[in-house]
mmCIF file of C-alpha atoms and ligand atoms in Angstrom:
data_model
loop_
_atom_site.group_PDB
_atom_site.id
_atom_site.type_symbol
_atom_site.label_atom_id
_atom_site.label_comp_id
_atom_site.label_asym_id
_atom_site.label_seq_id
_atom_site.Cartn_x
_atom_site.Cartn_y
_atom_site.Cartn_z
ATOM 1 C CA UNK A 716 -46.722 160.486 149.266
ATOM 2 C CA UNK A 717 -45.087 160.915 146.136
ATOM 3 C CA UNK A 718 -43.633 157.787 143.922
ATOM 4 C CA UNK A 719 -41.321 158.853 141.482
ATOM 5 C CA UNK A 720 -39.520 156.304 138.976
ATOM 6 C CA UNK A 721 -36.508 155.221 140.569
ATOM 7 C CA UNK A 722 -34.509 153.969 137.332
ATOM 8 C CA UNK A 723 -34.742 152.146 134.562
ATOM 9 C CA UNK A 724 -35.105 152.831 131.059
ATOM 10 C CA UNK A 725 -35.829 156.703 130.432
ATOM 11 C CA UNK A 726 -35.530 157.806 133.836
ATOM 12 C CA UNK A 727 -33.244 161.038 132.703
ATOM 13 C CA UNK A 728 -32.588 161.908 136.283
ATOM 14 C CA UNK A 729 -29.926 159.730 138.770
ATOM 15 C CA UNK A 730 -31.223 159.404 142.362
ATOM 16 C CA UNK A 731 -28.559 160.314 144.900
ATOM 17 C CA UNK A 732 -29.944 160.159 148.239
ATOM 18 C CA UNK A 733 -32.980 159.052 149.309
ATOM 19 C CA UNK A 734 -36.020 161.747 147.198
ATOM 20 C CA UNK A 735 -32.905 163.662 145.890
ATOM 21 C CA UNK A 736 -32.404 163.445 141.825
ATOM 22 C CA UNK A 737 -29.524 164.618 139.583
ATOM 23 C CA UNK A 738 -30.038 165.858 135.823
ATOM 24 C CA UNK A 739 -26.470 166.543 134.991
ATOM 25 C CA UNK A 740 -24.033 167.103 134.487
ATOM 26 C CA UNK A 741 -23.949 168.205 130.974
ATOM 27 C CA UNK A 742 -22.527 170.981 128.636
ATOM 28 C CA UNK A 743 -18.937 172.586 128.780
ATOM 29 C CA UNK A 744 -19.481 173.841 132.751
ATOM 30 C CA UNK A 745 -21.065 170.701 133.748
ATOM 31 C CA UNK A 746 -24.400 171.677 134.715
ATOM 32 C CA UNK A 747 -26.689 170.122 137.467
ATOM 33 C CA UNK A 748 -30.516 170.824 138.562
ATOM 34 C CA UNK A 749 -31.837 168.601 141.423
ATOM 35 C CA UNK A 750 -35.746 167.037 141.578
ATOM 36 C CA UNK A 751 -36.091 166.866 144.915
ATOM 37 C CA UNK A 752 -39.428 165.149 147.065
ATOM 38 C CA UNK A 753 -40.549 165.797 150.237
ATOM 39 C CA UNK A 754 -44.189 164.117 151.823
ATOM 40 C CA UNK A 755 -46.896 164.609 148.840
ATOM 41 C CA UNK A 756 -44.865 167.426 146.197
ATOM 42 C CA UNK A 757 -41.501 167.486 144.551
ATOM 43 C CA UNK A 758 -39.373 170.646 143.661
ATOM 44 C CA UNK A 759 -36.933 171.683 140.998
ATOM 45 C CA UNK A 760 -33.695 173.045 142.347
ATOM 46 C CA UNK A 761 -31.906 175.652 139.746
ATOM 47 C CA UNK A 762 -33.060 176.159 136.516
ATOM 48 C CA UNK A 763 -29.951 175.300 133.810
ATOM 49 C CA UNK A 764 -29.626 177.639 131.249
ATOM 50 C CA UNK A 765 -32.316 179.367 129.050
ATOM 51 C CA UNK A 766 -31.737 176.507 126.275
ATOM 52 C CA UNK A 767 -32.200 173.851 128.905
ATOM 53 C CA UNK A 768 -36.118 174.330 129.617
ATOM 54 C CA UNK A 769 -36.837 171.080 127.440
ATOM 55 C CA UNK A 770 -34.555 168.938 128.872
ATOM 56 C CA UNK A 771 -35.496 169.393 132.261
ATOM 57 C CA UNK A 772 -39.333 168.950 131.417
ATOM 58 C CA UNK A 773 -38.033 165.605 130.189
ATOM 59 C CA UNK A 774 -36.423 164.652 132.955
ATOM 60 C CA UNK A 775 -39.300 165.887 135.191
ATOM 61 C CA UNK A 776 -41.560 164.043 132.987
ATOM 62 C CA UNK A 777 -39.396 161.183 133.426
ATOM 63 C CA UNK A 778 -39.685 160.809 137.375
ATOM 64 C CA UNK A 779 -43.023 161.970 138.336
ATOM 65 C CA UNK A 780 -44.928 161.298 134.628
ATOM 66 C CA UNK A 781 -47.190 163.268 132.081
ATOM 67 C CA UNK A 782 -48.317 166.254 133.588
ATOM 68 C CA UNK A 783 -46.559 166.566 136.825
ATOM 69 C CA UNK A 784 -46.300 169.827 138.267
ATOM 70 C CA UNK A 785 -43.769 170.806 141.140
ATOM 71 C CA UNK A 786 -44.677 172.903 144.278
ATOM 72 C CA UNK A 787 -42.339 175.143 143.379
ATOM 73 C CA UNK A 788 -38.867 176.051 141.827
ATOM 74 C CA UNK A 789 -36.316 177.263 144.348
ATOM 75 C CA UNK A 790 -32.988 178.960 143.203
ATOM 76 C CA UNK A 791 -29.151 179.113 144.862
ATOM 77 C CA UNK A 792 -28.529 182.091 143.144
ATOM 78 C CA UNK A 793 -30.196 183.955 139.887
ATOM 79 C CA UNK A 794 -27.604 183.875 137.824
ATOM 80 C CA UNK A 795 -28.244 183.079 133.923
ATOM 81 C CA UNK A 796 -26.610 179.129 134.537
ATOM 82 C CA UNK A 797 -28.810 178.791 137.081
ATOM 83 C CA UNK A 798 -32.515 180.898 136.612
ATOM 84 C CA UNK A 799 -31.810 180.266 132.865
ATOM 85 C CA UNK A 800 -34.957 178.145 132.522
ATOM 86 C CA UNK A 801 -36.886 179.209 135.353
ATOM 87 C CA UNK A 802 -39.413 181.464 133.532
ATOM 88 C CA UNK A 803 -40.358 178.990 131.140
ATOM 89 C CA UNK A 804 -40.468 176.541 133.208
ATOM 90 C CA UNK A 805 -42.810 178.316 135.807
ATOM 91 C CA UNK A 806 -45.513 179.397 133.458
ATOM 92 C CA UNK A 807 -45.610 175.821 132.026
ATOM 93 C CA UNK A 808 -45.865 174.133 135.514
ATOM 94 C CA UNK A 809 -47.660 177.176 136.933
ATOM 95 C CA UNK A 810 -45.500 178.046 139.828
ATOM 96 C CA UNK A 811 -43.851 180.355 141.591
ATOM 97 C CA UNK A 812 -39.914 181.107 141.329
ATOM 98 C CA UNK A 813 -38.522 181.072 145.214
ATOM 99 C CA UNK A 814 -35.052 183.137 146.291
ATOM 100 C CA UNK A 815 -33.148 185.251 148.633
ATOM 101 C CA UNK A 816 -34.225 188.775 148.801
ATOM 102 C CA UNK A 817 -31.107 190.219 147.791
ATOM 103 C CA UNK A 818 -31.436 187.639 144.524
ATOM 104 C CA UNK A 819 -34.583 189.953 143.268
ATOM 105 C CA UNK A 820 -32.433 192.560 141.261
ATOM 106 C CA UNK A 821 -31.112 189.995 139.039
ATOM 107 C CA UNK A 822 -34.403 188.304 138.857
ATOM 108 C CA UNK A 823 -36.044 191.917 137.766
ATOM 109 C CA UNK A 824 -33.567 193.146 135.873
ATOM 110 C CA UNK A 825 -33.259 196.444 138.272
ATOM 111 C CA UNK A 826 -30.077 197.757 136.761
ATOM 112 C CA UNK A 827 -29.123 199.742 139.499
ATOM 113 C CA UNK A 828 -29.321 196.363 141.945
ATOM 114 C CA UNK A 829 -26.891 194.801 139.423
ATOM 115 C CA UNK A 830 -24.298 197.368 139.631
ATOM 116 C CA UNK A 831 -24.542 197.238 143.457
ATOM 117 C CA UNK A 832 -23.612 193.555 143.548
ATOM 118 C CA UNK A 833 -21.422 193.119 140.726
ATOM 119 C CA UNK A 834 -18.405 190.661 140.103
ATOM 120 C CA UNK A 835 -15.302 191.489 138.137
ATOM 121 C CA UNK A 836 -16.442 190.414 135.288
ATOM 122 C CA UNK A 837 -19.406 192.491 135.636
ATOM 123 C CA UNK A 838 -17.507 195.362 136.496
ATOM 124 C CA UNK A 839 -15.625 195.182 133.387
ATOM 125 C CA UNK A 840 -17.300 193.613 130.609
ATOM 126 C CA UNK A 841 -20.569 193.118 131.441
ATOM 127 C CA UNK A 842 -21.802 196.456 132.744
ATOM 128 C CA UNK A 843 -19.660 198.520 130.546
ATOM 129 C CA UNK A 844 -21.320 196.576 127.987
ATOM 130 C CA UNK A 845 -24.847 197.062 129.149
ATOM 131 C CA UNK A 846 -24.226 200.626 129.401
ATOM 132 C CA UNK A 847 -22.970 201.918 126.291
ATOM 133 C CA UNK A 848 -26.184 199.970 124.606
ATOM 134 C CA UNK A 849 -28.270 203.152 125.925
ATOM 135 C CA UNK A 850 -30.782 202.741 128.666
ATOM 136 C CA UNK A 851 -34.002 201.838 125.963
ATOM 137 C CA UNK A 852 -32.280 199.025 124.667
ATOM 138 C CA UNK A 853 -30.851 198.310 127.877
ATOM 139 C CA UNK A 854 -34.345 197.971 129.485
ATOM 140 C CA UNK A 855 -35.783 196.026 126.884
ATOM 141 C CA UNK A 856 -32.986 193.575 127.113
ATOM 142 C CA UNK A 857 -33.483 193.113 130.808
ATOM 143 C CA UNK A 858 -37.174 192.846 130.701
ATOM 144 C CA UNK A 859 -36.859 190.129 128.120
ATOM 145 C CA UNK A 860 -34.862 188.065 130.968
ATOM 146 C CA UNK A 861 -36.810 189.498 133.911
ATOM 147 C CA UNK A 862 -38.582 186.735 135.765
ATOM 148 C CA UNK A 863 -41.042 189.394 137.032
ATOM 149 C CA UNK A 864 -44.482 187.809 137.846
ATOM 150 C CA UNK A 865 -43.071 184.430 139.048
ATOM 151 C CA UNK A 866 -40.382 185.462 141.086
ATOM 152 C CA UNK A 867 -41.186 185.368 144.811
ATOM 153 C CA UNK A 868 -38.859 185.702 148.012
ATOM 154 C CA UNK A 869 -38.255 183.857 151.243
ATOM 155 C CA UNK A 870 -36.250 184.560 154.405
ATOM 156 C CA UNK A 871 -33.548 182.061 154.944
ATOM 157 C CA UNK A 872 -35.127 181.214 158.534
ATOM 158 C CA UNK A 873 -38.349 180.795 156.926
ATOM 159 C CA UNK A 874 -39.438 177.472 156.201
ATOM 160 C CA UNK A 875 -38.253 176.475 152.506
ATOM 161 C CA UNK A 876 -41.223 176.563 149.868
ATOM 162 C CA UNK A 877 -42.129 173.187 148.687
ATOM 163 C CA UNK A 878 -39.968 171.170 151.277
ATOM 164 C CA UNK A 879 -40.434 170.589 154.552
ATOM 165 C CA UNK A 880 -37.581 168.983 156.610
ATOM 166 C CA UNK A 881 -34.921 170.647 154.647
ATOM 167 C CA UNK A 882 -33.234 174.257 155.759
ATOM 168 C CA UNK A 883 -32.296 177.348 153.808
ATOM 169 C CA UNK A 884 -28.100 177.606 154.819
ATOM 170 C CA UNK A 885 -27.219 181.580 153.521
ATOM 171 C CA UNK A 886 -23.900 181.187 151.525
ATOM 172 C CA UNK A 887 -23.595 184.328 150.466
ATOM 173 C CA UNK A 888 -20.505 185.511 147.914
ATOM 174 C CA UNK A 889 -21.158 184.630 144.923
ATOM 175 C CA UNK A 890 -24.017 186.547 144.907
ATOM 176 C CA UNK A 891 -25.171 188.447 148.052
ATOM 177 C CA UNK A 892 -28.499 186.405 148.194
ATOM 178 C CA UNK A 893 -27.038 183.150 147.624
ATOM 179 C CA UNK A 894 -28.521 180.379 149.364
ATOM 180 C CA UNK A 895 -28.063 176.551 149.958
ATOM 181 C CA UNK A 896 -30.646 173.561 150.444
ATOM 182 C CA UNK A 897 -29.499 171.054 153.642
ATOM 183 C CA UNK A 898 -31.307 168.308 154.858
ATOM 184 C CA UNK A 899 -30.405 167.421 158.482
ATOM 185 C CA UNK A 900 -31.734 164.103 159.040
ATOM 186 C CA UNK A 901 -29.139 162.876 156.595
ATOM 187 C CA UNK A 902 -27.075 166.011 155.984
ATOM 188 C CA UNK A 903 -27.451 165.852 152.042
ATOM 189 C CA UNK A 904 -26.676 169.498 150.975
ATOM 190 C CA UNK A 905 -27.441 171.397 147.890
ATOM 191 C CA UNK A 906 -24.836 174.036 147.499
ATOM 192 C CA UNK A 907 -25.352 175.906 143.671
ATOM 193 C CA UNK A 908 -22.403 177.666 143.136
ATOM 194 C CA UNK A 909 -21.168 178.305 147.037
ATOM 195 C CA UNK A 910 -19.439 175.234 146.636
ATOM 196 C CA UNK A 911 -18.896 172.544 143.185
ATOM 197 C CA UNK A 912 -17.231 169.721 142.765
ATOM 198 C CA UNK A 913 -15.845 170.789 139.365
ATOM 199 C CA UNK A 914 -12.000 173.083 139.120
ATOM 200 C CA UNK A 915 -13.306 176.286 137.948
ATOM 201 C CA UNK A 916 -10.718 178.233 138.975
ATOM 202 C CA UNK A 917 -7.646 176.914 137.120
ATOM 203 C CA UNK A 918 -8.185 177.142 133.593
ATOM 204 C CA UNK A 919 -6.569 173.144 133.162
ATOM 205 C CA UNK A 920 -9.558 172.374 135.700
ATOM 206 C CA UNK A 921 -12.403 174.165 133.576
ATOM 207 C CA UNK A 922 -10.689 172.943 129.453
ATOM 208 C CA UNK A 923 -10.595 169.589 131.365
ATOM 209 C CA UNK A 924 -13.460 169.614 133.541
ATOM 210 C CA UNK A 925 -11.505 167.886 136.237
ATOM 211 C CA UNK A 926 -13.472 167.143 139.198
ATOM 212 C CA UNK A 927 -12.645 168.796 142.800
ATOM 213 C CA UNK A 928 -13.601 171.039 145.509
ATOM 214 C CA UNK A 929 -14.383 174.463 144.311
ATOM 215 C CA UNK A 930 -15.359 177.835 145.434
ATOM 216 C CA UNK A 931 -17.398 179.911 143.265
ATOM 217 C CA UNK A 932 -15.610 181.321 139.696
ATOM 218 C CA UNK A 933 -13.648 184.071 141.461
ATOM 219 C CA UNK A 934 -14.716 186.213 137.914
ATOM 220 C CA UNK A 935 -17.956 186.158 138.677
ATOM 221 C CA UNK A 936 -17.927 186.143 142.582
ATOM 222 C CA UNK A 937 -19.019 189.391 144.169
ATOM 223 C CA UNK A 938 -17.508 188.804 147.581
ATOM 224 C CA UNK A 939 -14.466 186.684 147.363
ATOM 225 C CA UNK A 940 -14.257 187.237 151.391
ATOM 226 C CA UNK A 941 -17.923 186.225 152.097
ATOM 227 C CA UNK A 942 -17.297 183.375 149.334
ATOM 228 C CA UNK A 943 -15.136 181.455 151.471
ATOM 229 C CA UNK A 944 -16.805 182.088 155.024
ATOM 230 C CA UNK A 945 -19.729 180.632 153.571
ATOM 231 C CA UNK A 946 -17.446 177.229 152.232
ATOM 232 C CA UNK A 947 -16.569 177.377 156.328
ATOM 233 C CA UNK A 948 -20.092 177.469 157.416
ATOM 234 C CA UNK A 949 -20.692 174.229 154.844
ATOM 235 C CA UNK A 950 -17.931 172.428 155.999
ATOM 236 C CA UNK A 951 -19.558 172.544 159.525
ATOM 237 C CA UNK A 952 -22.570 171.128 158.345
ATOM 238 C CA UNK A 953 -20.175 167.876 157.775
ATOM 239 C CA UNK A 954 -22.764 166.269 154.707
ATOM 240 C CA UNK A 955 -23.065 163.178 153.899
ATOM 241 C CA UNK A 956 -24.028 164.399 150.277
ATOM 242 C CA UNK A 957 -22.488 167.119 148.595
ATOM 243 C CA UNK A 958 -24.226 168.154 145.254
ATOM 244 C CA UNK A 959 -22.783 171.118 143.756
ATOM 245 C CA UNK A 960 -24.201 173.504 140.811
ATOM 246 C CA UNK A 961 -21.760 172.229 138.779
ATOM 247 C CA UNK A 962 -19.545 168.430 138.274
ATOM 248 C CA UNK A 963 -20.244 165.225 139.753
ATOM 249 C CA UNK A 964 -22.196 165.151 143.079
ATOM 250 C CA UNK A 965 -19.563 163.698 145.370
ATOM 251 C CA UNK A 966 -21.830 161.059 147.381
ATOM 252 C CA UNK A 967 -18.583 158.799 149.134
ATOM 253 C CA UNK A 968 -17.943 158.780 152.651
ATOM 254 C CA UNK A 969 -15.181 160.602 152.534
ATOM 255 C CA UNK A 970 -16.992 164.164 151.464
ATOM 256 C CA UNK A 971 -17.641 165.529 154.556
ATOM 257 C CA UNK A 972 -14.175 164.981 155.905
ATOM 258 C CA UNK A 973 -12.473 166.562 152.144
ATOM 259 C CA UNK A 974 -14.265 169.442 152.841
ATOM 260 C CA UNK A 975 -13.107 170.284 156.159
ATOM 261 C CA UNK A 976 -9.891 170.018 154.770
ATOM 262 C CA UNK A 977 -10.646 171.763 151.593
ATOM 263 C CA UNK A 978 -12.185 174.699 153.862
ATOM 264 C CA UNK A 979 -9.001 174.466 156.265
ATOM 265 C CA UNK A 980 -11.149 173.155 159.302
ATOM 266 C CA UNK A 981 -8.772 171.312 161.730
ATOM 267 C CA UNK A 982 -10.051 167.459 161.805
ATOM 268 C CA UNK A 983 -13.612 165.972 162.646
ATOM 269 C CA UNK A 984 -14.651 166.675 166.190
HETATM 270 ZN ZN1 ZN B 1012 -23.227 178.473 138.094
#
């Protein structure tokens, strides 16, 4: 059994439920990663951005002390907010990178994958962008950020690396392969970008950071239409918990009712 720190001075990371830990939220979108423990190991949920390796060491460090490596590193999604860190971190905890297999052409840099599952802002900046540098420079610039040798995949009905008693929910949308973390016996969900709790789709909600339900950034969603059948199929999970990619986890008893509402559910049943 793992005993992390649960406070006190230098404890970086805020325990929300029961062997779940926040770092966040920090930086202009209000990043989150989540330390979570389960029987003897501990795993880091989303990676922050590539800047953010350091500070999530810290906070690991923090918790579980000098040295402490996790079982693995699971990811929502592999999108730079969220697999920013997750090379680094991998080779200096020596583990393997764990997501969807439709995540692995973002985690590879396969250009072609990209272009398959591309948002709108992909489609017209990004891509564009990526093109016109030629295809040398192009691959050079993707194998920099390729996760290659640590990225690994997992079927949703699998059972999640790292972390027994906790599922793998599908939310795909904002990426084809994106995934969320539940935990039945207390419904505490981890939803990455399927679902925040920070307004990232007015533009007063993301100068302001004003907390609130949230789909994904419709600018970077691929499937607006999957986006919000997957906000349905976490509103039927009712949690308890809801911690988000990005914003405030929203931990009141109240969440699981808001998001019905939010996902235009009729009442609880
Ligand atoms: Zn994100």
């Amino acid at each position: 059994m793992i005993r992390p720190r649960r406070g006190g001075a230098g404890v970086l990371a805020r325990e929300i439920s029961p062997d779940v830990y926040c770092l966040g939220p920090w930086g202009r979108v209000q990043t989150d990663v989540y330390f979570v423990c389960s029987g003897s190991s501990w795993v880091l949920i989303d990676a922050g951005w590539a800047k953010d390796g350091p500070r999530i060491e810290r906070a690991a460090e923090s918790l579980f002390g000098a040295g402490a490596r996790p079982a693995a590193i699971l990811l929502t999604h592999c999108h730079p907010d969220h697999a920013g860190a997750a090379l680094q971190l991998a080779r200096a905890w020596d583990c393997a990178v764990w997501m969807h297999p439709a995540e692995l052409p973002f985690a590879t840099g396969d250009f072609a994958g990209m272009r398959a599952y591309a948002g709108p802002l992909d489609r017209t900046v990004v891509l564009p962008l990526m093109r016109a540098m030629g295809s040398r420079r192009r691959e050079a610039m993707l194998a920099r950020s390729s996760l290659g040798e640590v990225a690994r995949t997992f079927e949703p009905g699998a059972e999640v690396p790292g972390l027994p008693g906790w599922e793998c929910i599908p939310t795909p949308g904002h990426t084809p392969g994106h995934v969320s973390y539940f935990r039945p016996r207390d419904r505490v969900l981890i939803s990455g970008d399927a679902l925040m709790t920070l307004k990232v789709n007015t533009v007063s909600g993301l100068l302001l950071q004003q907390p609130g339900l949230s789909g994904p950034p419709w600018y970077t969603t691929w499937s607006q239409r999957a986006a919000r059948a997957s906000i349905g199929t976490l509103a039927r999970l009712e949690p308890t918990v809801l911690a988000g990619g990005h914003g405030t986890p929203m931990t009141d008893p109240g969440t699981a009712a808001r998001l019905r509402a939010f996902a235009g559910l009729a009442g609880p049943v």
